[in-house]
Amino acid sequence: MVMLVNIASSIIATNQMNLMTTIYGEFNGDEFGVAMVSMDYNGDGYDDLIVMSKYWNATGVLGAYYPGKLYFYWGGPDGLGNTPGFVIEGQSHTQFAHWMCNAGDMNGDGIEDLAITYSTDLVQYGTYKSIAIFLGKSTPQSAPDYVCTIPYTHVIPTYLGDVNGDGKSDLAFMGWHLSHRYSYFTYVWTDLQSDPVLLLNSGVYTVPIYLGGVGDVNGDGFDDAYLASPYNLSTFWSELLFGNASMSLSDSLLLTQSFVDGFPLVSPLGDINSDGYADFIGYTVWPNHYIWFGSTVLDSIPDLTLSLNSSDHDMHSFGRADDGYAVHGDLNGDGYDDFVCSDPRANDYNGQAGLWLGGTNVNATVDLVFNPPIDWQWHNFGHAKAVGDFNGDGYDDLALSCPRWMDGGFHDTGRIYVFSGNAQLADTTVANDDPVAPPVSVEDWRINVYPNPCSRYETELKVDLLGSAYAKDGSYTYRIYNVRGQLLKQEAISITELRDGSFRVSLEHIPTGIYLITINNESQVLISKKVAIY
C-alpha cells in the first residue's frame, strides 16, 4: 500500500488504481519499455502486453551492438505476470527501432496483428527501411509474416483502422530520407497481398507528413484519419480525411491551416461520451491539446481543450509524450471510454501521467494523476503506455513504462508498472465543472433558423434563440463555417438581441452551399445547425 501511495496520487482522493504487477528489464541501459503495445496477440480472449527493449543484446552489457528484443506478456485470469511467455531477439544490428503499433486485424482472421519498424541491414547502422508485420496467432513465431521495404532511410507505422470498409485494418507509414534534405512521405497499406500506395510526398520540405487513424467519427461505417501535410517550407495544415470504399480520401474537413510549431500528433479516443461516434484528440499549436467529439455535423472547432499540468514547471502538458500520444479504454467498466496522456519529461524527467474519465458530460479536468514511485525518480515515467483488459475482469488496465535514459551516459534498468482497472473510478468534477456540455440539456440551447433552405436571393437569415438557458446579459457569438470547416463569419450577439430572443445574419458575400451555424459561449459550442443556401 505504501508503494501504491507513492506511485499513484490523485487530485481526487476517492480515485485510485491498485498496482497489479511491476515488470523489470534485464540490464542497465537496455531501455526496457521504450515502446509498448496492448492487444490480444494470441487470440485467447485476454489482452496481452508487448514490450520493446531497444538496446538489448545477448551479452547483457550495454554496448555498441544492440539488436533489440521484444517481450510478450500473456494476459490471463491472474493478470500479467512479470515473466514473458514469448520473446523475439533481434538478429541484426539495431533490428528493432522503438516504433511499433497495434495494427488491428490486417488479414481478417479475427486476431490483432503487430506492426513494427524493422531493419534487414546487417551492416549499415541506423537505417530502418522496412515495416514488419507479425500476425497474431495462437502459436507465435519469431520471424515476421510480412516485410515491406520502402526506398527511404526511416519509416514509422501508424494505425489507420478500416478506412476502406473491407473488413480488414489498414496501416499508414510515415518516414523520411536523410540524404534528400529530410524529405517526408506517407504510404497507405490496405492489403497485405499488394504493395502499399504512396499517398503524399513532401519533396524537400523540412516539415513532416503525418497520417493516423481516429475511428469512425461521422458514423458512416468507414474509419477516418487525421492528416497533417506541408503548406510551405515552415508550416502545414491538418485535416480530417473521411474513409470510403474507393480510398480516394478526397472528402475532408480542414481543421487548421496555421500549424507552425513542432510535430503534429493525434490519437483515437474511442467513444468517450458514448454517443455512437468515435472521438479523437489532436495536438495542433503548442501547448494546446484539443478533443473533437464525433458527429454527423462535425466542424473544425474542438469540443474540449485539455487542462495543463500546473505543477509541471517545464510547461509540457500531459498530451506530449515521445512514444504514443494518448491511449484509451474503459477502465471503470461504465460503458464510456476513458483515456490517458503522459509526459515523460515532466518535472525534470520524473514523468507524469493523467487519466480523464469518459461520461455523458466529459470535461477537460484530469481525474487521476500518476506520479513515479519515490525510489524511481527521473526515469521518464509514462514514456510508453498501453491499456487493455489483462485479467479479463471487464475493466481495462493501464501499463506505464520507465525506460530510464539520460544524457551523459547515465542509465538504469527500465521498469513497467501495471495498474488494475477499478469500478469505483468516478468523475466527481462533472457536477461543478463541465466546460463543454450545457448545464441541463441541448434542448435548453435550441435555435430556429429561417428561411432554411434559403435562396441565394435572400439577404439575411433570422435566428431565434428558443432555449431557456440563454442568459439575457451573457456573452455569446455566432459563427458560420463551410463544409470544409473554414470559418467564414463571426459576430457577437448583442445584449439587445439576447433580450429580444433573436438576431439576424447578413448573407452578403456568402455563396450557395451547405453551412454550419454555431452559437458559442466563449470557446464552447452550445448548439449548431445546418443551413442550406441554393
Short mmCIF file of C-alpha atoms in Angstrom, two decimals:
data_model
loop_
_atom_site.label_atom_id
_atom_site.label_comp_id
_atom_site.label_asym_id
_atom_site.label_seq_id
_atom_site.Cartn_x
_atom_site.Cartn_y
_atom_site.Cartn_z
CA MET A 1 0.00 0.00 0.00
CA VAL A 2 2.91 2.33 0.68
CA MET A 3 4.16 1.72 -2.86
CA LEU A 4 0.69 2.43 -4.23
CA VAL A 5 0.50 5.78 -2.47
CA ASN A 6 3.89 6.75 -3.86
CA ILE A 7 3.11 5.69 -7.41
CA ALA A 8 -0.42 6.98 -7.93
CA SER A 9 -1.54 10.19 -6.33
CA SER A 10 -4.84 11.76 -7.27
CA ILE A 11 -6.25 15.25 -7.23
CA ILE A 12 -9.50 13.47 -6.31
CA ALA A 13 -8.92 11.40 -3.18
CA THR A 14 -11.54 8.77 -3.98
CA ASN A 15 -9.88 7.72 -7.25
CA GLN A 16 -7.13 5.12 -7.26
CA MET A 17 -5.85 2.19 -9.30
CA ASN A 18 -4.11 -0.65 -7.48
CA LEU A 19 -0.74 -1.92 -8.66
CA MET A 20 -1.22 -5.25 -10.47
CA THR A 21 2.44 -6.02 -11.12
CA THR A 22 5.85 -4.49 -11.78
CA ILE A 23 7.93 -5.78 -14.70
CA TYR A 24 11.71 -5.29 -14.83
CA GLY A 25 14.23 -5.06 -17.66
CA GLU A 26 17.34 -7.24 -17.95
CA PHE A 27 20.27 -4.82 -17.57
CA ASN A 28 21.20 -1.17 -17.19
CA GLY A 29 20.75 0.86 -20.33
CA ASP A 30 18.61 -1.64 -22.24
CA GLU A 31 15.73 0.89 -22.40
CA PHE A 32 13.22 -1.78 -21.47
CA GLY A 33 9.77 -0.27 -22.02
CA VAL A 34 10.80 2.29 -24.63
CA ALA A 35 7.68 1.14 -26.52
CA MET A 36 4.64 -0.93 -25.53
CA VAL A 37 1.57 -2.24 -27.31
CA SER A 38 -1.56 -3.90 -25.92
CA MET A 39 -3.52 -6.43 -27.97
CA ASP A 40 -4.90 -9.96 -27.81
CA TYR A 41 -1.97 -11.27 -29.81
CA ASN A 42 -2.55 -14.98 -29.19
CA GLY A 43 -6.34 -14.81 -29.61
CA ASP A 44 -7.26 -16.34 -26.22
CA GLY A 45 -9.65 -13.56 -25.18
CA TYR A 46 -7.22 -11.81 -22.81
CA ASP A 47 -5.27 -8.71 -23.79
CA ASP A 48 -1.51 -9.14 -23.83
CA LEU A 49 1.32 -6.64 -23.36
CA ILE A 50 4.18 -6.45 -25.88
CA VAL A 51 7.27 -4.57 -24.66
CA MET A 52 10.37 -3.46 -26.54
CA SER A 53 13.90 -3.24 -25.20
CA LYS A 54 15.66 -1.11 -27.78
CA TYR A 55 19.28 -1.60 -26.62
CA TRP A 56 19.14 -5.25 -25.60
CA ASN A 57 21.99 -7.51 -26.66
CA ALA A 58 22.98 -11.06 -25.77
CA THR A 59 25.96 -10.02 -23.62
CA GLY A 60 23.75 -8.32 -21.03
CA VAL A 61 26.01 -5.27 -21.04
CA LEU A 62 25.22 -2.00 -22.82
CA GLY A 63 27.49 -1.72 -25.83
CA ALA A 64 27.75 -0.60 -29.43
CA TYR A 65 25.93 -3.66 -30.76
CA TYR A 66 22.25 -3.80 -29.83
CA PRO A 67 19.81 -5.82 -31.95
CA GLY A 68 16.90 -5.20 -29.55
CA LYS A 69 14.30 -7.54 -28.11
CA LEU A 70 10.52 -7.95 -27.92
CA TYR A 71 8.85 -9.39 -24.82
CA PHE A 72 5.33 -10.86 -24.91
CA TYR A 73 3.49 -10.94 -21.57
CA TRP A 74 0.33 -13.00 -21.85
CA GLY A 75 -2.86 -11.88 -20.15
CA GLY A 76 -4.92 -14.36 -18.13
CA PRO A 77 -7.28 -14.74 -15.15
CA ASP A 78 -4.50 -13.67 -12.77
CA GLY A 79 -3.40 -10.71 -14.88
CA LEU A 80 0.04 -10.14 -16.31
CA GLY A 81 2.98 -11.89 -14.74
CA ASN A 82 6.46 -10.40 -14.71
CA THR A 83 7.93 -13.22 -16.81
CA PRO A 84 7.41 -13.12 -20.59
CA GLY A 85 5.66 -16.04 -22.23
CA PHE A 86 7.47 -15.45 -25.51
CA VAL A 87 10.38 -13.30 -26.73
CA ILE A 88 11.84 -12.30 -30.08
CA GLU A 89 15.53 -11.43 -30.06
CA GLY A 90 16.82 -9.20 -32.84
CA GLN A 91 19.28 -10.89 -35.18
CA SER A 92 20.89 -7.88 -36.85
CA HIS A 93 22.35 -4.63 -35.56
CA THR A 94 19.57 -2.30 -34.34
CA GLN A 95 16.96 -4.61 -35.86
CA PHE A 96 14.08 -3.10 -33.85
CA ALA A 97 13.61 0.65 -33.70
CA HIS A 98 11.26 1.89 -30.99
CA TRP A 99 8.29 2.44 -33.31
CA MET A 100 5.53 -0.16 -33.25
CA CYS A 101 1.77 -0.19 -33.11
CA ASN A 102 -1.27 -2.42 -32.80
CA ALA A 103 -2.10 -2.70 -36.50
CA GLY A 104 -5.57 -4.14 -35.91
CA ASP A 105 -6.67 -7.21 -37.85
CA MET A 106 -4.88 -6.80 -41.16
CA ASN A 107 -5.55 -10.28 -42.54
CA GLY A 108 -9.16 -10.67 -41.39
CA ASP A 109 -8.70 -13.74 -39.18
CA GLY A 110 -10.20 -12.09 -36.09
CA ILE A 111 -6.85 -11.70 -34.26
CA GLU A 112 -4.95 -8.41 -33.91
CA ASP A 113 -1.56 -8.01 -35.57
CA LEU A 114 1.66 -6.18 -34.71
CA ALA A 115 3.45 -3.67 -36.97
CA ILE A 116 6.98 -2.62 -36.16
CA THR A 117 9.82 -0.64 -37.72
CA TYR A 118 12.38 -3.22 -38.79
CA SER A 119 15.90 -3.29 -40.15
CA THR A 120 17.07 -6.00 -42.52
CA ASP A 121 20.51 -4.39 -42.97
CA LEU A 122 23.19 -6.35 -41.08
CA VAL A 123 25.88 -3.73 -41.68
CA GLN A 124 24.56 -0.19 -42.02
CA TYR A 125 23.76 1.43 -38.68
CA GLY A 126 20.61 3.44 -38.08
CA THR A 127 18.61 2.60 -41.19
CA TYR A 128 15.07 1.38 -40.70
CA LYS A 129 13.72 0.92 -44.19
CA SER A 130 11.12 -1.74 -43.55
CA ILE A 131 7.85 -2.42 -41.79
CA ALA A 132 7.47 -5.92 -40.38
CA ILE A 133 4.03 -7.44 -39.74
CA PHE A 134 3.81 -10.15 -37.09
CA LEU A 135 0.38 -11.75 -37.47
CA GLY A 136 -1.38 -12.61 -34.24
CA LYS A 137 -1.80 -16.36 -33.76
CA SER A 138 -2.22 -18.95 -31.03
CA THR A 139 1.37 -20.14 -31.52
CA PRO A 140 3.56 -17.07 -32.14
CA GLN A 141 6.72 -17.20 -34.21
CA SER A 142 9.94 -15.22 -34.25
CA ALA A 143 10.02 -14.39 -37.96
CA PRO A 144 7.71 -11.71 -39.36
CA ASP A 145 4.93 -12.82 -41.68
CA TYR A 146 5.34 -9.84 -43.99
CA VAL A 147 8.18 -7.37 -44.51
CA CYS A 148 7.61 -4.31 -46.65
CA THR A 149 10.73 -2.37 -47.61
CA ILE A 150 10.48 1.30 -48.63
CA PRO A 151 13.20 3.16 -50.59
CA TYR A 152 13.76 5.62 -47.73
CA THR A 153 16.04 5.72 -44.70
CA HIS A 154 13.48 5.68 -41.89
CA VAL A 155 9.86 4.53 -41.73
CA ILE A 156 7.28 4.58 -38.90
CA PRO A 157 3.96 2.63 -38.83
CA THR A 158 0.71 4.23 -37.63
CA TYR A 159 -2.67 2.57 -37.14
CA LEU A 160 -5.44 3.64 -39.54
CA GLY A 161 -8.38 1.35 -38.79
CA ASP A 162 -10.56 0.13 -41.66
CA VAL A 163 -10.71 3.23 -43.86
CA ASN A 164 -11.97 1.40 -46.97
CA GLY A 165 -14.60 -0.75 -45.25
CA ASP A 166 -13.31 -4.12 -46.49
CA GLY A 167 -13.34 -5.72 -43.04
CA LYS A 168 -9.55 -5.59 -42.63
CA SER A 169 -7.46 -2.98 -40.82
CA ASP A 170 -5.23 -0.66 -42.80
CA LEU A 171 -1.82 0.77 -41.96
CA ALA A 172 -0.02 4.03 -42.72
CA PHE A 173 3.75 4.57 -42.96
CA MET A 174 5.34 7.93 -42.29
CA GLY A 175 9.04 8.39 -42.87
CA TRP A 176 11.90 10.38 -44.24
CA HIS A 177 15.13 10.13 -46.20
CA LEU A 178 18.19 11.77 -44.68
CA SER A 179 20.04 12.04 -47.99
CA HIS A 180 17.21 14.01 -49.61
CA ARG A 181 17.18 17.07 -47.36
CA TYR A 182 14.84 15.37 -44.94
CA SER A 183 12.05 14.81 -47.45
CA TYR A 184 8.98 13.15 -45.97
CA PHE A 185 6.45 10.67 -47.32
CA THR A 186 3.29 8.79 -46.34
CA TYR A 187 2.19 5.38 -47.64
CA VAL A 188 -1.09 3.55 -47.07
CA TRP A 189 -1.15 -0.27 -46.91
CA THR A 190 -4.68 -1.66 -47.26
CA ASP A 191 -3.93 -5.19 -48.49
CA LEU A 192 -1.09 -7.41 -47.30
CA GLN A 193 -1.11 -9.18 -50.68
CA SER A 194 -0.46 -5.92 -52.56
CA ASP A 195 2.12 -3.18 -52.36
CA PRO A 196 1.41 -0.08 -50.26
CA VAL A 197 0.35 3.07 -52.09
CA LEU A 198 2.25 6.36 -51.87
CA LEU A 199 -0.26 8.92 -50.66
CA LEU A 200 1.88 12.04 -50.28
CA ASN A 201 5.50 13.09 -50.72
CA SER A 202 6.68 16.43 -49.39
CA GLY A 203 9.70 16.72 -51.69
CA VAL A 204 12.32 18.82 -49.92
CA TYR A 205 10.07 20.32 -47.26
CA THR A 206 11.52 20.21 -43.76
CA VAL A 207 8.15 19.56 -42.14
CA PRO A 208 6.75 16.03 -41.87
CA ILE A 209 3.67 14.41 -43.30
CA TYR A 210 1.62 12.55 -40.71
CA LEU A 211 -1.38 10.24 -41.14
CA GLY A 212 -3.10 8.48 -38.24
CA GLY A 213 -6.44 6.77 -37.68
CA VAL A 214 -9.12 8.32 -35.45
CA GLY A 215 -12.04 5.85 -35.83
CA ASP A 216 -15.43 6.36 -37.48
CA VAL A 217 -16.10 9.94 -36.43
CA ASN A 218 -19.14 10.54 -38.66
CA GLY A 219 -20.86 7.17 -38.28
CA ASP A 220 -20.85 6.19 -41.97
CA GLY A 221 -19.25 2.78 -41.44
CA PHE A 222 -15.76 3.80 -42.62
CA ASP A 223 -12.92 4.68 -40.27
CA ASP A 224 -11.47 8.13 -40.76
CA ALA A 225 -7.96 9.58 -40.49
CA TYR A 226 -6.12 12.74 -39.47
CA LEU A 227 -3.63 14.14 -41.98
CA ALA A 228 -1.01 16.84 -41.46
CA SER A 229 0.77 17.87 -44.65
CA PRO A 230 3.10 20.67 -45.78
CA TYR A 231 1.72 24.06 -46.72
CA ASN A 232 5.14 25.61 -47.34
CA LEU A 233 8.67 25.25 -46.02
CA SER A 234 7.75 26.08 -42.43
CA THR A 235 4.03 25.48 -41.93
CA PHE A 236 1.43 22.89 -42.78
CA TRP A 237 -2.27 22.30 -42.39
CA SER A 238 -4.15 19.48 -40.73
CA GLU A 239 -7.39 17.96 -41.91
CA LEU A 240 -9.76 15.10 -41.21
CA LEU A 241 -9.95 12.61 -44.10
CA PHE A 242 -13.19 10.65 -44.31
CA GLY A 243 -12.84 7.00 -45.26
CA ASN A 244 -14.68 5.47 -48.22
CA ALA A 245 -14.66 2.30 -50.32
CA SER A 246 -12.54 3.82 -53.09
CA MET A 247 -9.84 5.06 -50.67
CA SER A 248 -9.83 8.36 -52.55
CA LEU A 249 -9.55 10.32 -49.27
CA SER A 250 -10.88 13.34 -51.19
CA ASP A 251 -13.71 14.12 -48.74
CA SER A 252 -12.14 16.07 -45.92
CA LEU A 253 -12.65 18.63 -43.18
CA LEU A 254 -9.99 21.29 -42.69
CA LEU A 255 -9.02 21.61 -39.03
CA THR A 256 -6.26 24.23 -39.16
CA GLN A 257 -4.07 25.99 -41.73
CA SER A 258 -1.62 27.57 -39.34
CA PHE A 259 0.33 24.83 -37.62
CA VAL A 260 3.86 26.14 -37.15
CA ASP A 261 5.23 24.55 -34.00
CA GLY A 262 6.58 21.04 -33.61
CA PHE A 263 5.23 17.72 -34.80
CA PRO A 264 1.52 17.09 -35.33
CA LEU A 265 0.04 14.39 -33.14
CA VAL A 266 -3.33 12.69 -33.00
CA SER A 267 -4.83 9.68 -31.23
CA PRO A 268 -8.22 7.98 -31.33
CA LEU A 269 -10.12 8.10 -28.03
CA GLY A 270 -12.79 5.52 -28.73
CA ASP A 271 -16.21 6.86 -27.76
CA ILE A 272 -15.67 8.87 -24.58
CA ASN A 273 -19.23 10.26 -24.47
CA SER A 274 -20.90 7.02 -25.70
CA ASP A 275 -22.97 8.69 -28.43
CA GLY A 276 -22.05 6.13 -31.09
CA TYR A 277 -19.42 8.30 -32.81
CA ALA A 278 -15.65 7.97 -32.43
CA ASP A 279 -13.81 10.84 -30.75
CA PHE A 280 -10.18 11.92 -31.10
CA ILE A 281 -7.52 14.14 -29.57
CA GLY A 282 -5.14 16.33 -31.57
CA TYR A 283 -2.13 18.47 -30.77
CA THR A 284 -2.06 21.44 -33.13
CA VAL A 285 -0.30 24.53 -31.75
CA TRP A 286 1.67 24.05 -28.53
CA PRO A 287 0.58 23.95 -25.77
CA ASN A 288 -2.99 23.37 -26.94
CA HIS A 289 -4.39 19.84 -26.93
CA TYR A 290 -7.88 19.58 -28.33
CA ILE A 291 -10.62 16.96 -28.35
CA TRP A 292 -13.24 16.60 -31.05
CA PHE A 293 -16.44 14.64 -30.43
CA GLY A 294 -17.60 12.63 -33.43
CA SER A 295 -20.82 13.75 -35.09
CA THR A 296 -22.67 13.86 -38.39
CA VAL A 297 -22.21 17.66 -38.28
CA LEU A 298 -18.57 17.68 -37.18
CA ASP A 299 -16.82 21.03 -37.59
CA SER A 300 -13.29 22.33 -37.10
CA ILE A 301 -14.00 23.81 -33.67
CA PRO A 302 -12.76 21.48 -30.91
CA ASP A 303 -15.16 20.49 -28.16
CA LEU A 304 -12.60 20.36 -25.36
CA THR A 305 -9.20 21.83 -24.55
CA LEU A 306 -7.20 19.71 -22.11
CA SER A 307 -6.03 21.37 -18.94
CA LEU A 308 -2.26 21.64 -18.49
CA ASN A 309 -0.43 20.22 -15.52
CA SER A 310 0.14 23.27 -13.32
CA SER A 311 2.86 21.50 -11.31
CA ASP A 312 4.97 20.95 -14.44
CA HIS A 313 7.48 23.78 -14.48
CA ASP A 314 8.81 22.68 -17.86
CA MET A 315 5.42 23.70 -19.31
CA HIS A 316 4.82 20.39 -21.04
CA SER A 317 1.30 19.06 -20.80
CA PHE A 318 0.00 15.54 -20.33
CA GLY A 319 -0.66 15.45 -24.06
CA ARG A 320 3.01 15.34 -25.01
CA ALA A 321 4.86 12.06 -24.91
CA ASP A 322 7.69 10.67 -27.00
CA ASP A 323 6.02 7.33 -27.57
CA GLY A 324 2.27 7.45 -28.02
CA TYR A 325 0.05 10.46 -27.57
CA ALA A 326 -3.00 9.01 -25.81
CA VAL A 327 -4.33 5.53 -25.08
CA HIS A 328 -7.93 4.70 -24.30
CA GLY A 329 -10.19 2.02 -22.87
CA ASP A 330 -12.95 1.58 -20.30
CA LEU A 331 -11.03 1.50 -17.02
CA ASN A 332 -14.08 1.60 -14.73
CA GLY A 333 -16.47 -0.54 -16.80
CA ASP A 334 -19.21 2.09 -17.07
CA GLY A 335 -19.57 1.82 -20.87
CA TYR A 336 -17.68 5.05 -21.61
CA ASP A 337 -14.14 5.04 -22.96
CA ASP A 338 -11.56 6.78 -20.77
CA PHE A 339 -8.15 7.99 -21.88
CA VAL A 340 -4.64 8.50 -20.53
CA CYS A 341 -2.00 11.01 -21.62
CA SER A 342 1.50 11.37 -20.22
CA ASP A 343 4.69 13.40 -20.38
CA PRO A 344 7.93 11.55 -19.57
CA ARG A 345 9.81 14.89 -19.44
CA ALA A 346 7.59 16.46 -16.80
CA ASN A 347 9.13 17.64 -13.54
CA ASP A 348 12.74 17.33 -14.64
CA TYR A 349 12.28 13.94 -16.33
CA ASN A 350 10.43 12.36 -13.41
CA GLY A 351 7.50 11.93 -15.76
CA GLN A 352 3.80 12.02 -15.01
CA ALA A 353 0.54 10.64 -16.42
CA GLY A 354 -3.09 11.64 -16.18
CA LEU A 355 -6.42 9.84 -16.57
CA TRP A 356 -9.54 11.50 -17.96
CA LEU A 357 -12.80 9.62 -17.41
CA GLY A 358 -15.45 9.46 -20.11
CA GLY A 359 -19.12 10.13 -19.47
CA THR A 360 -22.21 11.90 -20.76
CA ASN A 361 -20.68 15.27 -19.92
CA VAL A 362 -16.95 14.81 -20.49
CA ASN A 363 -14.80 17.67 -19.20
CA ALA A 364 -11.17 18.71 -19.55
CA THR A 365 -10.18 18.26 -15.90
CA VAL A 366 -7.84 15.36 -15.16
CA ASP A 367 -9.44 12.83 -12.80
CA LEU A 368 -6.41 10.88 -11.60
CA VAL A 369 -2.73 11.83 -11.62
CA PHE A 370 0.02 9.19 -11.66
CA ASN A 371 3.50 10.02 -10.35
CA PRO A 372 6.55 7.73 -10.27
CA PRO A 373 7.47 5.98 -7.03
CA ILE A 374 9.85 7.81 -4.73
CA ASP A 375 12.60 5.22 -5.27
CA TRP A 376 12.42 5.55 -9.05
CA GLN A 377 12.70 9.26 -9.83
CA TRP A 378 13.97 10.72 -13.13
CA HIS A 379 13.23 7.55 -15.10
CA ASN A 380 10.87 9.00 -17.75
CA PHE A 381 7.73 7.62 -16.09
CA GLY A 382 4.93 7.41 -18.66
CA HIS A 383 7.19 7.37 -21.69
CA ALA A 384 5.17 4.48 -23.14
CA LYS A 385 1.68 3.43 -22.10
CA ALA A 386 -0.87 0.79 -23.00
CA VAL A 387 -4.43 -0.02 -21.97
CA GLY A 388 -6.00 -3.49 -22.10
CA ASP A 389 -8.05 -5.93 -20.02
CA PHE A 390 -5.14 -8.12 -18.99
CA ASN A 391 -7.07 -10.22 -16.44
CA GLY A 392 -10.44 -10.46 -18.23
CA ASP A 393 -12.46 -8.93 -15.38
CA GLY A 394 -14.28 -6.47 -17.64
CA TYR A 395 -12.21 -3.47 -16.57
CA ASP A 396 -9.33 -2.26 -18.71
CA ASP A 397 -5.96 -1.96 -17.02
CA LEU A 398 -3.12 0.53 -17.53
CA ALA A 399 0.61 -0.06 -18.10
CA LEU A 400 3.11 2.82 -17.75
CA SER A 401 6.81 2.42 -18.52
CA CYS A 402 10.02 3.98 -17.14
CA PRO A 403 12.74 3.09 -19.69
CA ARG A 404 15.30 5.40 -17.98
CA TRP A 405 17.85 7.19 -20.09
CA MET A 406 19.65 10.46 -19.53
CA ASP A 407 22.25 12.45 -21.43
CA GLY A 408 25.86 11.79 -20.48
CA GLY A 409 25.57 8.00 -20.40
CA PHE A 410 23.50 7.78 -17.20
CA HIS A 411 21.40 4.63 -17.47
CA ASP A 412 19.38 2.27 -15.29
CA THR A 413 17.21 -0.76 -15.96
CA GLY A 414 13.73 0.00 -17.26
CA ARG A 415 10.54 -0.83 -15.37
CA ILE A 416 6.86 -1.13 -16.19
CA TYR A 417 4.07 -0.53 -13.69
CA VAL A 418 0.71 -2.15 -14.43
CA PHE A 419 -2.38 -0.79 -12.65
CA SER A 420 -5.71 -2.61 -12.33
CA GLY A 421 -8.96 -1.12 -13.59
CA ASN A 422 -11.37 -0.04 -10.88
CA ALA A 423 -15.17 0.18 -10.96
CA GLN A 424 -15.04 2.94 -8.32
CA LEU A 425 -13.27 5.43 -10.59
CA ALA A 426 -15.62 8.41 -10.85
CA ASP A 427 -15.58 11.87 -12.37
CA THR A 428 -16.50 13.97 -9.37
CA THR A 429 -15.95 17.24 -11.25
CA VAL A 430 -18.92 16.90 -13.63
CA ALA A 431 -21.48 18.42 -11.27
CA ASN A 432 -19.46 21.60 -10.65
CA ASP A 433 -17.11 21.87 -13.62
CA ASP A 434 -18.44 20.94 -17.03
CA PRO A 435 -16.94 23.37 -19.57
CA VAL A 436 -18.44 21.73 -22.64
CA ALA A 437 -21.90 20.34 -22.08
CA PRO A 438 -24.85 22.71 -21.49
CA PRO A 439 -25.94 22.77 -17.85
CA VAL A 440 -29.23 20.95 -18.43
CA SER A 441 -29.69 19.59 -21.95
CA VAL A 442 -29.28 20.51 -25.60
CA GLU A 443 -32.96 21.42 -25.63
CA ASP A 444 -32.14 24.43 -23.44
CA TRP A 445 -29.93 25.87 -26.21
CA ARG A 446 -32.34 25.35 -29.12
CA ILE A 447 -32.30 27.68 -32.10
CA ASN A 448 -34.50 28.09 -35.14
CA VAL A 449 -33.01 29.37 -38.40
CA TYR A 450 -35.21 30.53 -41.27
CA PRO A 451 -35.62 30.55 -44.11
CA ASN A 452 -33.81 27.22 -44.27
CA PRO A 453 -33.24 26.12 -47.00
CA CYS A 454 -32.58 29.63 -48.15
CA SER A 455 -32.50 31.10 -51.65
CA ARG A 456 -29.31 32.92 -52.65
CA TYR A 457 -31.50 35.93 -53.33
CA GLU A 458 -32.27 36.29 -49.62
CA THR A 459 -30.22 38.97 -47.90
CA GLU A 460 -30.29 37.65 -44.36
CA LEU A 461 -31.23 34.82 -42.02
CA LYS A 462 -33.23 35.17 -38.82
CA VAL A 463 -32.10 33.12 -35.84
CA ASP A 464 -34.43 32.64 -32.87
CA LEU A 465 -32.92 31.70 -29.50
CA LEU A 466 -35.57 29.29 -28.23
CA GLY A 467 -33.78 27.60 -25.33
CA SER A 468 -34.34 28.61 -21.75
CA ALA A 469 -30.66 28.66 -20.74
CA TYR A 470 -29.54 31.79 -22.61
CA ALA A 471 -28.56 34.46 -20.07
CA LYS A 472 -30.07 37.78 -21.10
CA ASP A 473 -26.83 39.57 -20.34
CA GLY A 474 -24.41 36.79 -21.26
CA SER A 475 -21.51 36.82 -23.72
CA TYR A 476 -22.37 34.93 -26.90
CA THR A 477 -21.22 34.84 -30.51
CA TYR A 478 -22.40 33.11 -33.66
CA ARG A 479 -20.07 31.56 -36.21
CA ILE A 480 -20.62 30.29 -39.75
CA TYR A 481 -18.45 27.54 -41.28
CA ASN A 482 -18.41 25.99 -44.72
CA VAL A 483 -18.34 22.20 -45.27
CA ARG A 484 -14.53 22.18 -45.05
CA GLY A 485 -14.70 23.64 -41.59
CA GLN A 486 -13.38 27.06 -42.60
CA LEU A 487 -14.66 29.95 -40.51
CA LEU A 488 -16.42 32.46 -42.79
CA LYS A 489 -18.13 34.78 -40.36
CA GLN A 490 -18.14 35.51 -36.64
CA GLU A 491 -20.01 38.22 -34.74
CA ALA A 492 -21.07 38.92 -31.19
CA ILE A 493 -24.73 38.63 -30.23
CA SER A 494 -25.69 41.89 -28.54
CA ILE A 495 -27.49 42.20 -25.21
CA THR A 496 -30.47 43.70 -27.03
CA GLU A 497 -30.65 40.70 -29.36
CA LEU A 498 -30.38 38.33 -26.41
CA ARG A 499 -33.25 40.06 -24.63
CA ASP A 500 -35.34 40.04 -27.81
CA GLY A 501 -34.54 36.34 -28.29
CA SER A 502 -33.44 36.64 -31.91
CA PHE A 503 -30.82 38.13 -34.21
CA ARG A 504 -30.20 38.42 -37.95
CA VAL A 505 -27.28 37.21 -40.05
CA SER A 506 -26.29 39.03 -43.22
CA LEU A 507 -25.70 36.71 -46.19
CA GLU A 508 -23.57 39.18 -48.10
CA HIS A 509 -20.56 37.51 -49.74
CA ILE A 510 -21.79 34.01 -48.79
CA PRO A 511 -22.31 31.86 -51.93
CA THR A 512 -24.60 28.88 -52.37
CA GLY A 513 -23.72 25.75 -50.42
CA ILE A 514 -24.13 23.90 -47.12
CA TYR A 515 -23.07 25.74 -43.98
CA LEU A 516 -22.95 25.22 -40.23
CA ILE A 517 -24.05 27.98 -37.86
CA THR A 518 -22.99 27.64 -34.23
CA ILE A 519 -23.86 29.55 -31.07
CA ASN A 520 -20.87 29.89 -28.77
CA ASN A 521 -20.21 31.00 -25.22
CA GLU A 522 -16.52 31.93 -25.27
CA SER A 523 -14.87 28.78 -26.71
CA GLN A 524 -17.80 26.46 -26.00
CA VAL A 525 -20.11 25.36 -28.81
CA LEU A 526 -23.61 25.36 -27.29
CA ILE A 527 -25.64 24.37 -30.34
CA SER A 528 -25.13 24.02 -34.10
CA LYS A 529 -27.45 23.79 -37.07
CA LYS A 530 -27.00 23.11 -40.77
CA VAL A 531 -28.09 25.78 -43.23
CA ALA A 532 -28.54 25.23 -46.98
CA ILE A 533 -28.31 28.13 -49.44
CA TYR A 534 -29.36 27.31 -53.00
#
